[in-house]
Coordinates of C-alpha atoms and ligand atoms in Angstrom, one line a residue:
X560 CA 173.9 51.2 112.9
X561 CA 172.3 48.4 115.0
X562 CA 169.7 46.2 113.4
X563 CA 167.2 44.3 115.6
X564 CA 164.4 42.0 114.5
X565 CA 160.9 41.3 115.8
X566 CA 157.6 40.1 114.5
X567 CA 155.6 42.8 112.8
X568 CA 152.0 43.1 113.8
X569 CA 151.4 46.1 111.7
X570 CA 153.3 47.5 108.7
X571 CA 154.5 50.9 107.9
X572 CA 157.8 52.9 108.2
X573 CA 158.2 54.9 111.3
X574 CA 160.9 57.2 112.5
X575 CA 161.5 58.6 116.0
X576 CA 163.5 58.5 119.2
X577 CA 163.5 55.3 121.3
X578 CA 161.7 55.8 124.6
X579 CA 161.3 53.0 127.1
X580 CA 158.0 52.8 128.9
X581 CA 158.2 53.0 132.6
X582 CA 155.3 52.0 134.9
X583 CA 154.3 54.0 137.8
X584 CA 153.1 51.1 139.9
X585 CA 151.2 52.9 142.6
X586 CA 148.3 51.4 144.4
X587 CA 146.3 53.4 146.9
X588 CA 144.9 51.3 149.7
X589 CA 142.4 52.4 152.3
X590 CA 143.9 52.3 155.8
X591 CA 142.3 53.2 159.1
X592 CA 144.6 55.5 161.1
X593 CA 144.6 56.3 164.8
X594 CA 146.7 59.4 164.5
X595 CA 144.5 61.3 162.1
X596 CA 146.0 64.7 163.0
X597 CA 149.3 63.4 161.7
X598 CA 147.6 62.4 158.4
X599 CA 146.1 65.9 158.2
X600 CA 149.6 67.4 158.7
X601 CA 151.0 65.1 156.0
X602 CA 148.2 66.3 153.6
X603 CA 148.9 70.0 154.5
X604 CA 152.6 69.6 153.8
X605 CA 152.0 67.8 150.5
X606 CA 149.6 70.6 149.5
X607 CA 152.2 73.2 150.4
X608 CA 154.8 71.5 148.2
X609 CA 152.3 71.1 145.4
X610 CA 151.5 74.8 145.4
X611 CA 155.2 75.7 145.3
X612 CA 155.8 73.3 142.5
X613 CA 152.8 74.7 140.5
X614 CA 154.1 78.2 140.9
X615 CA 157.5 77.2 139.6
X616 CA 155.9 75.4 136.7
X617 CA 153.8 78.5 135.9
X618 CA 156.8 80.7 135.7
X619 CA 158.7 78.2 133.6
X620 CA 155.8 77.7 131.2
X621 CA 155.2 81.5 130.9
X622 CA 158.8 81.7 129.6
X623 CA 158.5 78.8 127.2
X624 CA 154.9 79.0 125.9
X625 CA 153.6 82.4 127.0
X626 CA 151.4 83.7 129.9
X627 CA 148.1 82.4 128.4
X628 CA 149.1 78.7 128.2
X629 CA 150.8 79.0 131.6
X630 CA 147.5 79.8 133.2
X631 CA 146.7 76.1 133.5
X632 CA 149.1 75.9 136.5
X633 CA 147.4 78.8 138.1
X634 CA 144.1 77.0 137.7
X635 CA 145.5 73.9 139.2
X636 CA 146.6 76.0 142.2
X637 CA 143.0 77.2 142.5
X638 CA 141.7 73.6 142.5
X639 CA 144.1 72.8 145.4
X640 CA 142.6 75.7 147.4
X641 CA 139.0 74.8 146.5
X642 CA 137.0 74.4 149.7
X643 CA 134.7 71.7 148.3
X644 CA 137.7 69.6 147.3
X645 CA 139.5 70.2 150.6
X646 CA 136.3 69.5 152.6
X647 CA 136.1 66.1 150.9
X648 CA 139.7 65.3 151.9
X649 CA 139.1 66.6 155.5
X650 CA 136.0 64.5 155.8
X651 CA 137.9 61.3 155.0
X652 CA 140.9 62.1 157.2
X653 CA 139.3 63.8 160.2
X654 CA 135.9 62.1 160.4
X655 CA 136.4 58.7 158.7
X656 CA 140.0 58.4 160.0
X657 CA 141.5 57.3 156.7
X658 CA 145.0 57.7 155.4
X659 CA 145.8 60.9 153.5
X660 CA 146.5 59.1 150.2
X661 CA 143.1 57.4 150.2
X662 CA 141.4 60.7 151.1
X663 CA 143.0 62.5 148.3
X664 CA 142.3 59.7 145.8
X665 CA 138.6 59.6 146.7
X666 CA 138.2 63.4 146.8
X667 CA 139.7 63.5 143.3
X668 CA 137.4 60.9 142.0
X669 CA 134.3 62.5 143.6
X670 CA 135.1 66.0 142.3
X671 CA 135.8 64.6 138.8
X672 CA 132.4 62.9 138.8
X673 CA 130.6 66.1 140.0
X674 CA 132.3 68.1 137.3
X675 CA 131.4 65.5 134.7
X676 CA 127.8 65.9 135.6
X677 CA 127.9 69.7 135.4
X678 CA 125.8 71.6 132.8
X679 CA 128.7 73.8 132.0
X680 CA 131.0 72.6 129.3
X681 CA 133.9 74.5 130.8
X682 CA 133.5 72.7 134.1
X683 CA 133.2 69.4 132.4
X684 CA 136.4 70.0 130.6
X685 CA 138.2 70.7 133.9
X686 CA 137.8 67.1 135.3
X687 CA 141.2 66.0 134.0
X688 CA 142.7 68.9 135.8
X689 CA 141.3 67.7 139.1
X690 CA 142.9 64.3 138.4
X691 CA 146.2 66.0 137.6
X692 CA 146.1 67.9 140.9
X693 CA 145.2 64.8 142.9
X694 CA 148.0 62.9 141.3
X695 CA 150.4 65.7 142.2
X696 CA 149.3 65.6 145.8
X697 CA 149.7 61.9 145.9
X698 CA 153.2 62.1 144.5
X699 CA 154.1 64.5 147.3
X700 CA 152.5 62.4 149.9
X701 CA 154.4 59.4 148.7
X702 CA 157.6 61.3 148.1
X703 CA 157.7 60.2 144.6
X704 CA 159.5 62.0 141.8
X705 CA 157.3 63.1 138.9
X706 CA 157.3 59.8 137.0
X707 CA 154.3 60.3 134.9
X708 CA 155.0 58.8 131.5
X709 CA 155.0 61.7 129.0
X710 CA 156.3 61.7 125.5
X711 CA 158.3 64.8 124.6
X712 CA 158.6 64.3 120.9
X713 CA 157.8 61.7 118.1
X714 CA 158.8 58.5 119.8
X715 CA 159.2 54.8 119.2
X716 CA 157.7 53.4 122.4
X717 CA 159.6 50.3 123.7
X718 CA 158.5 48.1 126.6
X719 CA 158.5 44.5 127.8
X720 CA 154.8 44.6 127.0
X721 CA 152.1 47.1 127.3
X722 CA 148.7 46.7 128.9
X723 CA 145.7 47.9 126.9
X724 CA 145.0 50.5 129.5
X725 CA 148.6 51.8 129.2
X726 CA 148.4 51.9 125.4
X727 CA 145.2 53.9 125.3
X728 CA 146.6 56.4 127.7
X729 CA 149.6 57.3 125.5
X730 CA 149.5 60.5 123.5
X731 CA 149.0 58.8 120.1
X732 CA 150.1 62.0 118.2
X733 CA 153.6 61.3 119.5
X734 CA 153.7 57.6 119.1
X735 CA 155.5 56.7 115.8
X736 CA 155.7 52.9 116.6
X737 CA 155.7 50.3 119.3
X738 CA 158.4 47.8 119.9
X739 CA 158.0 45.2 122.7
X740 CA 160.2 42.4 124.0
X741 CA 157.2 40.1 124.6
X742 CA 153.7 40.3 123.2
X743 CA 151.8 38.3 120.7
X744 CA 149.9 39.1 117.5
X745 CA 146.5 38.6 119.2
X746 CA 147.3 40.7 122.3
X747 CA 145.2 43.8 122.7
X748 CA 148.2 46.0 122.3
X749 CA 148.9 44.5 118.9
X750 CA 145.2 44.9 118.0
X751 CA 145.2 48.5 119.1
X752 CA 148.3 49.3 117.1
X753 CA 146.6 47.9 114.0
X754 CA 143.4 49.8 114.7
X755 CA 145.3 53.0 115.2
X756 CA 147.5 52.5 112.1
X757 CA 150.7 52.4 114.1
X758 CA 153.6 50.2 113.0
X759 CA 154.5 47.7 115.7
X760 CA 157.1 45.0 116.3
X761 CA 156.7 42.4 119.1
X762 CA 158.7 39.5 120.4
X763 CA 162.0 41.4 120.2
X764 CA 163.3 39.6 123.3
X765 CA 166.4 40.8 125.2
X766 CA 167.9 42.4 122.1
X767 CA 165.9 45.5 122.9
X768 CA 168.0 46.9 125.7
X769 CA 167.3 50.1 127.8
X770 CA 170.7 51.5 126.8
X771 CA 169.2 52.4 123.4
X772 CA 167.0 55.0 125.1
X773 CA 167.1 58.3 123.4
X774 CA 168.7 57.1 120.1
X775 CA 167.1 57.8 116.7
X776 CA 165.7 54.8 114.9
X777 CA 163.6 53.7 111.9
X778 CA 161.1 50.9 112.2
X779 CA 160.4 48.9 109.1
X780 CA 157.0 47.4 110.1
X781 CA 156.8 45.6 106.7
X782 CA 159.8 43.4 107.4
X783 CA 159.8 43.5 111.2
X784 CA 163.2 45.3 111.5
X785 CA 164.3 48.3 113.5
X786 CA 167.4 50.2 112.6
X787 CA 169.0 52.1 115.4
X788 CA 171.1 55.1 114.3
X789 CA 170.6 54.0 110.7
X790 CA 173.3 54.7 108.1
X791 CA 172.7 56.9 105.1
X792 CA 172.0 54.0 102.8
X793 CA 169.4 52.5 105.1
X794 CA 167.7 55.9 105.4
X795 CA 167.5 56.1 101.6
X796 CA 166.2 52.6 101.3
X797 CA 163.5 53.2 103.9
X798 CA 162.5 56.4 102.1
X799 CA 162.2 54.4 98.9
X800 CA 160.2 51.7 100.6
X801 CA 157.9 54.2 102.1
X802 CA 157.2 55.8 98.7
X803 CA 156.6 52.4 97.1
X804 CA 154.1 51.4 99.9
X805 CA 152.5 54.9 99.6
X806 CA 151.9 54.2 95.9
X807 CA 150.3 50.8 96.7
X808 CA 148.1 52.5 99.3
X809 CA 147.0 55.1 96.6
X810 CA 145.9 52.2 94.4
X811 CA 144.0 50.7 97.2
X812 CA 142.3 54.0 98.0
X813 CA 140.8 53.8 94.5
X814 CA 138.7 50.9 95.7
X815 CA 136.8 53.2 98.0
X816 CA 133.2 53.5 96.9
X817 CA 133.4 50.1 95.1
X818 CA 131.5 47.1 96.3
X819 CA 133.0 44.1 98.1
X820 CA 131.9 41.7 95.4
X821 CA 133.5 38.6 94.0
X822 CA 134.0 38.2 90.3
X823 CA 131.0 36.0 90.1
X824 CA 128.8 38.6 91.8
X825 CA 128.6 37.5 95.4
X826 CA 128.4 40.6 97.7
X827 CA 130.0 40.5 101.0
X828 CA 130.2 43.0 103.8
X829 CA 133.5 44.2 105.4
X830 CA 133.1 46.1 108.6
X831 CA 135.5 48.0 110.9
X832 CA 136.7 47.1 114.4
X833 CA 137.1 50.2 116.5
X834 CA 137.9 50.9 120.2
X835 CA 137.0 54.5 120.5
X836 CA 135.6 57.5 118.8
X837 CA 139.0 58.4 117.5
X838 CA 139.1 55.3 115.4
X839 CA 135.9 56.3 113.6
X840 CA 137.7 58.7 111.1
X841 CA 139.9 55.8 109.9
X842 CA 136.9 53.5 109.6
X843 CA 135.1 56.1 107.4
X844 CA 138.2 57.0 105.4
X845 CA 138.7 53.3 104.6
X846 CA 135.1 53.0 103.5
X847 CA 133.9 50.5 106.1
X848 CA 130.6 48.9 105.4
X849 CA 129.7 49.7 109.0
X850 CA 131.1 49.0 112.5
X851 CA 131.3 45.2 113.0
X852 CA 132.8 45.5 116.5
X853 CA 133.0 48.4 118.8
X854 CA 135.1 47.2 121.7
X855 CA 133.2 49.4 124.2
X856 CA 135.4 48.5 127.1
X857 CA 138.2 50.6 125.8
X858 CA 136.2 53.7 126.9
X859 CA 136.3 52.3 130.4
X860 CA 140.1 51.9 130.3
X861 CA 141.0 55.5 129.5
X862 CA 139.9 56.8 132.9
X863 CA 139.8 56.3 136.6
X864 CA 136.1 56.2 137.3
X865 CA 133.0 54.7 135.6
X866 CA 131.6 56.7 132.7
X867 CA 128.0 57.7 133.4
X868 CA 125.0 56.9 131.2
X869 CA 125.1 60.4 129.5
X870 CA 128.7 60.0 128.5
X871 CA 128.2 56.5 127.1
X872 CA 125.0 57.6 125.3
X873 CA 126.9 60.5 123.7
X874 CA 129.7 58.3 122.4
X875 CA 127.4 55.5 121.1
X876 CA 125.1 58.1 119.5
X877 CA 128.1 59.8 117.8
X878 CA 129.3 56.5 116.3
X879 CA 125.9 55.6 115.1
X880 CA 125.2 59.0 113.6
X881 CA 128.6 59.2 111.9
X882 CA 128.0 55.9 110.3
X883 CA 124.9 57.4 108.6
X884 CA 122.5 54.5 108.7
X885 CA 125.2 51.8 108.3
X886 CA 125.1 48.9 110.7
X887 CA 126.9 49.5 114.0
X888 CA 127.6 46.5 116.3
X889 CA 128.5 47.6 119.8
X890 CA 129.9 44.9 122.1
X891 CA 128.9 45.2 125.8
X892 CA 131.7 45.5 128.3
X893 CA 134.4 42.9 127.9
X894 CA 136.4 44.0 130.9
X895 CA 138.6 41.6 132.9
X896 CA 141.5 39.4 131.9
X897 CA 144.1 41.7 130.4
X898 CA 141.7 44.6 130.2
X899 CA 141.5 45.7 133.8
X900 CA 141.1 49.0 135.6
X901 CA 141.5 49.7 139.3
X902 CA 138.2 51.4 139.8
X903 CA 136.3 48.2 139.0
X904 CA 137.9 46.8 142.1
X905 CA 137.9 43.3 140.7
X906 CA 138.9 40.5 143.0
X907 CA 142.4 39.2 142.4
X908 CA 142.2 35.9 140.5
X909 CA 144.9 33.4 139.8
X910 CA 144.0 33.3 136.1
X911 CA 141.8 36.2 135.2
X912 CA 141.5 35.1 131.6
X913 CA 139.5 32.2 133.0
X914 CA 137.8 34.3 135.6
X915 CA 135.0 36.8 136.1
X916 CA 135.3 38.7 132.9
X917 CA 133.0 40.1 130.2
X918 CA 129.4 38.9 130.5
X919 CA 130.1 37.1 133.7
X920 CA 131.1 40.4 135.3
X921 CA 128.1 42.2 133.8
X922 CA 125.7 39.6 135.2
X923 CA 127.3 39.9 138.6
X924 CA 127.5 43.7 138.6
X925 CA 124.2 44.4 137.0
X926 CA 124.2 48.1 137.9
X927 CA 127.2 48.6 135.5
X928 CA 125.5 46.5 132.8
X929 CA 122.1 48.3 133.1
X930 CA 123.8 51.7 132.7
X931 CA 125.4 50.5 129.5
X932 CA 122.3 48.9 128.1
X933 CA 120.2 52.1 128.8
X934 CA 122.8 54.2 127.0
X935 CA 122.9 51.7 124.1
X936 CA 119.1 51.5 123.8
X937 CA 118.8 55.3 123.9
X938 CA 121.4 55.5 121.2
X939 CA 119.6 52.9 119.1
X940 CA 117.0 55.5 118.2
X941 CA 119.6 57.2 116.0
X942 CA 120.4 54.5 113.4
X943 CA 121.1 50.8 112.9
X944 CA 122.4 49.5 116.2
X945 CA 123.1 45.8 117.1
X946 CA 124.2 44.7 120.6
X947 CA 126.8 42.0 120.9
X948 CA 127.4 40.0 124.1
X949 CA 131.0 38.7 124.7
X950 CA 132.2 35.4 126.2
X951 CA 129.0 33.5 126.2
X952 CA 129.3 29.8 127.3
X953 CA 125.7 28.9 127.9
X954 CA 122.1 29.5 126.7
X955 CA 121.1 30.4 130.2
X956 CA 123.4 33.5 130.0
X957 CA 121.5 34.6 126.9
X958 CA 118.1 34.2 128.7
X959 CA 119.4 36.3 131.6
X960 CA 120.8 39.0 129.3
X961 CA 117.5 39.1 127.4
X962 CA 115.6 39.4 130.7
X963 CA 117.7 42.4 131.8
X964 CA 117.6 44.0 128.3
X965 CA 113.8 43.7 128.1
X966 CA 113.3 45.2 131.5
X967 CA 115.6 48.1 130.6
X968 CA 113.7 48.5 127.4
X969 CA 110.3 48.6 129.2
X970 CA 111.6 51.2 131.7
X971 CA 112.7 53.5 128.8
X972 CA 109.4 53.0 126.9
X973 CA 107.4 53.8 130.1
X974 CA 109.3 57.0 130.4
X975 CA 108.6 57.9 126.8
X976 CA 112.3 57.7 125.8
X977 CA 112.6 56.7 122.1
X978 CA 114.6 53.5 121.2
X979 CA 115.3 51.8 117.9
X980 CA 112.7 49.4 116.6
X981 CA 114.8 46.4 115.6
X982 CA 117.8 46.3 117.8
X983 CA 119.4 43.0 117.0
X984 CA 121.1 41.0 119.8
X985 CA 124.1 38.8 118.9
X986 CA 126.6 36.8 120.8
X987 CA 130.4 36.4 120.4
X988 CA 131.4 32.9 119.6
X989 CA 134.8 32.7 121.3
X990 CA 134.6 29.7 123.6
X991 CA 134.5 26.0 122.6
X992 CA 131.3 25.8 124.7
X993 CA 129.5 28.4 122.5
X994 CA 130.6 26.5 119.4
X995 CA 129.2 23.3 120.7
X996 CA 125.9 25.1 121.6
X997 CA 125.7 27.2 118.5
X998 CA 122.7 25.3 117.3
X999 CA 120.8 26.2 120.5
X1000 CA 122.2 29.7 120.7
X1001 CA 121.2 30.4 117.1
X1002 CA 117.5 30.0 118.1
X1003 CA 117.9 32.6 120.8
X1004 CA 119.9 35.4 119.1
X1005 CA 119.9 37.3 115.8
X1006 CA 123.5 36.8 114.8
X1007 CA 126.9 35.4 115.7
X1008 CA 130.3 37.1 115.7
X1009 CA 133.2 34.8 115.9
X1010 CA 136.0 36.1 118.1
X1011 CA 138.9 34.0 116.8
X1012 CA 141.4 35.6 119.1
X1013 CA 139.8 34.2 122.2
X1014 CA 138.5 31.1 120.4
X1015 CA 142.1 30.2 119.6
X1016 CA 143.2 30.9 123.2
X1017 CA 140.5 28.8 124.8
X1018 CA 140.5 26.0 122.2
X1019 CA 144.3 25.7 122.0
X1020 CA 144.8 26.3 125.7
X1021 CA 147.4 29.0 125.3
X1022 CA 147.2 32.5 126.8
X1023 CA 146.9 34.9 123.9
X1024 CA 149.4 37.2 125.7
X1025 CA 152.0 34.6 125.9
X1026 CA 155.2 35.7 124.1
X1027 CA 155.7 32.1 122.8
X1028 CA 152.2 32.1 121.3
X1029 CA 153.4 32.2 117.7
X1030 CA 156.0 29.5 118.1
X1031 CA 153.5 27.1 119.7
X1032 CA 150.3 27.8 117.8
X1033 CA 150.3 27.1 114.1
X1034 CA 148.4 29.9 112.3
X1035 CA 144.8 29.1 111.4
X1036 CA 144.7 25.9 113.4
X1037 CA 142.5 23.2 111.9
X1038 CA 140.4 22.9 115.1
X1039 CA 139.5 26.5 114.9
X1040 CA 138.7 26.4 111.2
X1041 CA 136.5 23.4 111.7
X1042 CA 134.7 25.3 114.5
X1043 CA 134.0 28.2 112.2
X1044 CA 132.4 25.8 109.8
X1045 CA 130.2 24.3 112.5
X1046 CA 129.1 27.7 113.7
X1047 CA 128.3 28.8 110.1
X1048 CA 126.3 25.7 109.4
X1049 CA 124.3 26.0 112.7
X1050 CA 123.7 29.6 112.3
X1051 CA 122.5 29.2 108.7
X1052 CA 120.2 26.3 109.6
X1053 CA 118.3 28.9 111.7
X1054 CA 118.6 31.7 109.2
X1055 CA 121.1 33.6 111.3
X1056 CA 124.2 35.4 110.0
X1057 CA 127.8 35.0 111.0
X1058 CA 130.6 37.6 111.1
X1059 CA 134.2 37.0 112.0
X1060 CA 135.6 39.8 114.0
X1061 CA 138.8 38.3 115.4
X1062 CA 142.2 39.0 113.8
X1063 CA 142.0 35.9 111.6
X1064 CA 139.3 37.7 109.6
X1065 CA 142.0 39.9 108.1
X1066 CA 144.2 37.1 107.0
X1067 CA 144.0 37.3 103.2
X1068 CA 145.1 33.7 102.8
X1069 CA 141.9 32.7 104.5
X1070 CA 139.4 35.0 102.7
X1071 CA 138.5 32.4 100.1
X1072 CA 137.9 29.6 102.5
X1073 CA 135.7 31.9 104.7
X1074 CA 133.7 32.8 101.7
X1075 CA 133.5 29.1 100.8
X1076 CA 132.2 28.4 104.2
X1077 CA 129.6 31.1 103.7
X1078 CA 130.7 33.4 106.5
X1079 CA 128.5 36.4 105.9
X1080 CA 130.8 39.2 106.8
X1081 CA 134.2 40.1 108.2
X1082 CA 135.1 42.9 110.6
X1083 CA 138.7 44.0 110.7
X1084 CA 140.9 46.9 111.8
X1085 CA 140.2 50.0 109.5
X1086 CA 143.5 49.8 107.6
X1087 CA 142.8 46.2 106.7
X1088 CA 139.5 46.9 105.0
X1089 CA 140.7 47.9 101.5
X1090 CA 143.2 45.0 101.1
X1091 CA 140.3 42.7 101.9
X1092 CA 138.1 44.4 99.4
X1093 CA 140.8 43.9 96.8
X1094 CA 141.1 40.2 97.7
X1095 CA 137.3 39.7 97.6
X1096 CA 137.1 41.4 94.2
X1097 CA 139.7 39.0 92.8
X1098 CA 137.9 35.8 93.8
X1099 CA 135.6 33.7 91.7
X1100 CA 133.3 31.4 93.6
X1101 CA 131.1 30.1 90.8
X1102 CA 132.5 26.6 90.6
X1103 CA 130.6 24.7 93.4
X1104 CA 132.8 21.6 92.9
X1105 CA 135.9 23.6 93.4
X1106 CA 134.4 25.1 96.6
X1107 CA 133.6 21.7 97.9
X1108 CA 137.1 20.5 97.2
X1109 CA 138.6 23.6 98.9
X1110 CA 136.6 22.9 102.0
X1111 CA 137.5 19.2 102.1
X1112 CA 141.1 20.0 101.5
X1113 CA 141.4 22.8 104.1
X1114 CA 139.3 21.2 106.8
X1115 CA 140.6 17.7 106.1
X1116 CA 137.1 16.2 105.8
Ligands
PEP2497 C1 138.2 38.0 119.8 O1 138.3 37.4 120.9 O2 138.5 37.5 118.7 C2 137.6 39.4 119.8 C3 137.3 39.9 118.6 O3 137.5 40.1 120.9 P1 138.8 40.6 121.7 O4 140.0 40.5 120.8 O5 138.5 42.0 122.1 O6 138.9 39.7 122.9
MG2498 MG1 137.4 38.2 122.7

């Protein structure tokens, strides 16, 4: 048995085979070619190979899973022969004189978009097949082996680190746990693991070597340990631990339906942070008071072209309807920095975390922003929606957002499209600038949501992705705690409410001080809701002198 240690970012016992994540680092560039007939021949050859490969796969699949399921490879063959698809490729190679790779990539994207817009559900569902087919063609054009990262069975996914876009692409039904050599607790992969209820260990360093690939292991996410080829005694101990934790969880589940209320009767809302529709179930099962942060950009990461207004509207509406009248806060696109996707074609920046991200990008690329706002406003007619703007550093940004939002509203009203009556607008407080301007910002918006993950990063001048993060940054840094107090005071002076939606909000050792500071609500990953409820219900805040002392002691005033 081999025992390795890391830092746990989400508890749980998980079993599975160790699988090391490999990146398929392919970039398709647009090139102008002189010899376009050579490019056409390259495409024809790639197509020929792809058709042969698909036929072999069909035969193999028919053997393994039966004729019906094997039909998918036949359908992929039909897509390859489709004249509309091929005409798009021909147009780019023969008329626009582009390289074959680019022609195939663009044809795939265009076809997928056409299919997404189709009235037929069957055709809409086929868009991922077009992507598959285009990827196959690209592989043959580039003479690459089939390196697509697929999980065969229940796996413990190991990597140096995982990008959010890579994490969301994994087949979660097969991911038992994540283990990374680098990573930090506030990285989006750690956040995703928590949101999806998947045990995860980070910072394992060089102890996690590729040679362990394929071995069976148990991850103890409570203690931050992984046992590779565990002995019988460890297997039994893990079983016992799992049962014990299961019993604790059962007790927590009894808190569902109860209020988040302190012993002296102060009620407090606890909301869920989600990244996609698939996290909704867990938010509801954990009895969330609503959605405090829907990281809407994750929907843009799981794909290779922009979602259109209809798709966004459908998703937002589903979240709002499923929450049955409870508050739903949807954050507008926070793309950029570590959350990047090729089709945005963002300029390369030396330090993208300090670059054109989030609201900066939306104000620059207003077409993308307007589409999202239209979808949000249309969805607002179906419940209690609030819109949250990320990475604000200036009041002027808020004016510009309001301007755009009002124009989009007017357009919808002119067309007779219903929208919600009181759609609140809030800003994320996640830069020192927004803290210092929070008195001015409070006059312009309806609420604040403090993003402690970025607030720590920008205040303490350390990249939240940095694997040394934990060893450099003391938890709950005094500067950040004082900032939270300033923000609460400024917001309350103008009758506005404050939520904390960063990871610090789930730290149970901080709950009392947050309540003392009169934070109005917390928004955390769904599995963290009930432990917070338990903590809130155990607190007594009736002694004002005690509160005053707590604040003085914790904030060193
Ligand atoms: C934050 O910065 O604290 C936050 C909630 O947003 P994200 O983690 O998505 O950057
Ligand atoms: Mg943030």
